[in-house]
PDB file of C-alpha atoms in Angstrom:
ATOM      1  CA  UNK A   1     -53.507 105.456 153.087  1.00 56.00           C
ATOM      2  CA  UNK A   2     -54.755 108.383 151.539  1.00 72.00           C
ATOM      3  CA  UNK A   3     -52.278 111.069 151.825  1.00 71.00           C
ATOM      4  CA  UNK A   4     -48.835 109.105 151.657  1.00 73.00           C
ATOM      5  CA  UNK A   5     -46.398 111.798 152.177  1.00 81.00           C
ATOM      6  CA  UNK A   6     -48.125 113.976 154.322  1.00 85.00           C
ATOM      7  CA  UNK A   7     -46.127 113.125 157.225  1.00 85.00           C
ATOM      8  CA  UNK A   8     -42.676 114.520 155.470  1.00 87.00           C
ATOM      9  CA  UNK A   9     -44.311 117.102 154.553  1.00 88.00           C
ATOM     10  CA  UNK A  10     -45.064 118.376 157.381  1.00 90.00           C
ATOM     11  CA  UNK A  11     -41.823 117.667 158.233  1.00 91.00           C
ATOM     12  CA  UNK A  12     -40.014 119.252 155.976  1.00 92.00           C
ATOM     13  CA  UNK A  13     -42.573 122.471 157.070  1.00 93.00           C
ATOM     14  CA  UNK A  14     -41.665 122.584 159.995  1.00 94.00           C
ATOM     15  CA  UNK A  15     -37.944 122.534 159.596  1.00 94.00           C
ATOM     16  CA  UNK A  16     -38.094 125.049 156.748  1.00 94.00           C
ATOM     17  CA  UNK A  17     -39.807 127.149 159.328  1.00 94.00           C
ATOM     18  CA  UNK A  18     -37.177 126.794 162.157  1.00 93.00           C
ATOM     19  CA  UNK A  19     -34.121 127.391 159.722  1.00 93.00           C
ATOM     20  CA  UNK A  20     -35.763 130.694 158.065  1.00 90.00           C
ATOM     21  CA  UNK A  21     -36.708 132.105 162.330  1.00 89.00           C
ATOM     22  CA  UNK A  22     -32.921 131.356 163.164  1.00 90.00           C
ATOM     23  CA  UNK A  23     -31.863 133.380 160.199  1.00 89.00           C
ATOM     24  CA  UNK A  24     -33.968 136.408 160.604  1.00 86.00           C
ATOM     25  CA  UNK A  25     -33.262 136.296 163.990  1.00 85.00           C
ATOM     26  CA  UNK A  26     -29.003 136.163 163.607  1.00 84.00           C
ATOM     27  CA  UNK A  27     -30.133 138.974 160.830  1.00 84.00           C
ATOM     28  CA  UNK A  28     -32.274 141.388 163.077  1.00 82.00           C
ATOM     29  CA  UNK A  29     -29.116 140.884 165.903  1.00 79.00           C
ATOM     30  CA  UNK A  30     -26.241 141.657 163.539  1.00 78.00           C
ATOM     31  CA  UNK A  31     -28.236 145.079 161.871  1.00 79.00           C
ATOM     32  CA  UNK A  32     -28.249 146.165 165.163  1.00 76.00           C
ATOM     33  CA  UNK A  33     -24.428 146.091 165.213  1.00 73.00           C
ATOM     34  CA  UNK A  34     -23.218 149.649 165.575  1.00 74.00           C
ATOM     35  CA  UNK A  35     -19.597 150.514 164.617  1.00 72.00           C
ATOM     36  CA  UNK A  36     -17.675 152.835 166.687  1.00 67.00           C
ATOM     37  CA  UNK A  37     -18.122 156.396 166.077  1.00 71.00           C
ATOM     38  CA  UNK A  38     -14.471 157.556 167.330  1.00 69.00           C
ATOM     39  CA  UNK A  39     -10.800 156.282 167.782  1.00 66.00           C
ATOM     40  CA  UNK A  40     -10.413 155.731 172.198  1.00 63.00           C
ATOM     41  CA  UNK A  41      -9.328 159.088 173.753  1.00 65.00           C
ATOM     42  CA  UNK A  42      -5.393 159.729 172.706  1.00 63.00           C
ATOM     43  CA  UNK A  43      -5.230 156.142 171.050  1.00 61.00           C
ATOM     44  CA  UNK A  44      -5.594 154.288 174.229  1.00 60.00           C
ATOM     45  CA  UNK A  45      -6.400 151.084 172.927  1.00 59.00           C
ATOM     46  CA  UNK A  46      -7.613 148.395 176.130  1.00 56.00           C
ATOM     47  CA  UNK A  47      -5.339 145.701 174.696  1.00 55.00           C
ATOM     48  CA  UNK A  48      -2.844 143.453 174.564  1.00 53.00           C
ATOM     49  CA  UNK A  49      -2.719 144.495 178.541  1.00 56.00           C
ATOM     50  CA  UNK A  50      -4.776 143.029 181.011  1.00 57.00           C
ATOM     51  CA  UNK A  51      -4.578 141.848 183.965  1.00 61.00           C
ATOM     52  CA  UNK A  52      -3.982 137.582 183.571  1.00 63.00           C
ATOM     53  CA  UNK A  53      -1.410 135.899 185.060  1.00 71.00           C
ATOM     54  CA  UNK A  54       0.208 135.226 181.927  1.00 67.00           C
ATOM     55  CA  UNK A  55       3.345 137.220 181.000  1.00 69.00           C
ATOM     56  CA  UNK A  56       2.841 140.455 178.424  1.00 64.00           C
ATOM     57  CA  UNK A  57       4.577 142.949 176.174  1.00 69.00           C
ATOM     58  CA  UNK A  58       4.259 145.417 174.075  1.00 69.00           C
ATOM     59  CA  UNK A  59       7.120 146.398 171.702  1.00 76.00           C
ATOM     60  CA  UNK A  60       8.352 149.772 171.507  1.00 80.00           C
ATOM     61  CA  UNK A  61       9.024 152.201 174.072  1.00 82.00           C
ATOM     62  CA  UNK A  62       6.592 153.594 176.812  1.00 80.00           C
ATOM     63  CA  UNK A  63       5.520 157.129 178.043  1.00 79.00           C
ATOM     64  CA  UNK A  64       3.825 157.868 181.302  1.00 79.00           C
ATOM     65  CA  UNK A  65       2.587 161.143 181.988  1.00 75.00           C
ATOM     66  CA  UNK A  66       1.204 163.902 179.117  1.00 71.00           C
ATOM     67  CA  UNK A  67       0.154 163.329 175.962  1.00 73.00           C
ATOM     68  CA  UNK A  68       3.917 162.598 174.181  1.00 75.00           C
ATOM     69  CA  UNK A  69       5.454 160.026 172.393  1.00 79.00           C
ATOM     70  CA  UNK A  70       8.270 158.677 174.121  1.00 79.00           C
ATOM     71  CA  UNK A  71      12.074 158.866 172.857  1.00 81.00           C
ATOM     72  CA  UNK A  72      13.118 156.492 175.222  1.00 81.00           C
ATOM     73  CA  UNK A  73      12.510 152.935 176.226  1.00 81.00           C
ATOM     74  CA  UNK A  74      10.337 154.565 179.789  1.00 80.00           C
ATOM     75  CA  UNK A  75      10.163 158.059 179.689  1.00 80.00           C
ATOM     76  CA  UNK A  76       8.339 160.004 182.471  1.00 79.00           C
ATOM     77  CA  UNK A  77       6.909 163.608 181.788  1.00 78.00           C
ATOM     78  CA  UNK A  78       4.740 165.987 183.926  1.00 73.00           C
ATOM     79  CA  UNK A  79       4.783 169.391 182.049  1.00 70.00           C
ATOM     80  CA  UNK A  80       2.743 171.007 185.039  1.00 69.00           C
ATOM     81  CA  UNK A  81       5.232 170.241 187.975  1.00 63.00           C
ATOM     82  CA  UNK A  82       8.054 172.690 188.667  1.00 62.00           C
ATOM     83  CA  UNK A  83       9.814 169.300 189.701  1.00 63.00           C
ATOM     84  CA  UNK A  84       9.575 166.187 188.360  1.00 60.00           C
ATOM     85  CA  UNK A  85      10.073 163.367 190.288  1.00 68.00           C
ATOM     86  CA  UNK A  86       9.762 159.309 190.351  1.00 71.00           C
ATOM     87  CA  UNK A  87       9.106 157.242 193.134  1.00 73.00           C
ATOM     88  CA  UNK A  88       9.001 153.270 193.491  1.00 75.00           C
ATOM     89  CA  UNK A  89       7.751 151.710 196.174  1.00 78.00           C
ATOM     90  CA  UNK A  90       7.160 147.899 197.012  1.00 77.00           C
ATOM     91  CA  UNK A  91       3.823 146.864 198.594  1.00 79.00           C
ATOM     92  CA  UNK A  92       5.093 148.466 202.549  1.00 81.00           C
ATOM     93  CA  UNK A  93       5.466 151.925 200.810  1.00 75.00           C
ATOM     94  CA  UNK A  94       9.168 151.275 201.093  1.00 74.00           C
ATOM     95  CA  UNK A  95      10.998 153.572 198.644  1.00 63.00           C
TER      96      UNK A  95
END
């Protein structure tokens, strides 16, 4: 046997190799990150609603309609109608 260790060697090559390509790689994906340049429009943030079938809420009150922040627990606005009005229906249209 004239190289004794030249098996773990090569080894230990080859797995140095792999480890160093799986970091540069998780590198090279996370400098590509790019952080969001603005806030979402009015400070509509996506979550916590979605559309599971679990149960949500959201604490505080809630305003439909212009850009306002609600006084009341619902709170409906439309600043361009000479009327406001609210309709509820169920899934027939029934009011």
């Amino acid at each position: 046997m004239r190289f004794p260790y030249l098996k773990q060697s090569i080894y230990f090559c080859l797995a140095v190799i792999i480890t160093l390509g799986i970091s540069i790689s998780t590198q090279a994906l996370l400098a590509n990150w790019i952080n969001p340049t603005a806030i979402p429009p009015d400070n509509n943030l996506s979550k916590p609603i979605n559309v599971s079938e679990v149960t949500q809420f959201k604490l505080g009150n809630l305003g439909v309609g212009a850009n306002f922040i609600p006084n009341e627990k619902f709170e409906v606005r439309d600043d361009t109608a000479s009327t406001s009005r609210i309709r509820i229906t169920d899934l027939n249209q029934n009011s």
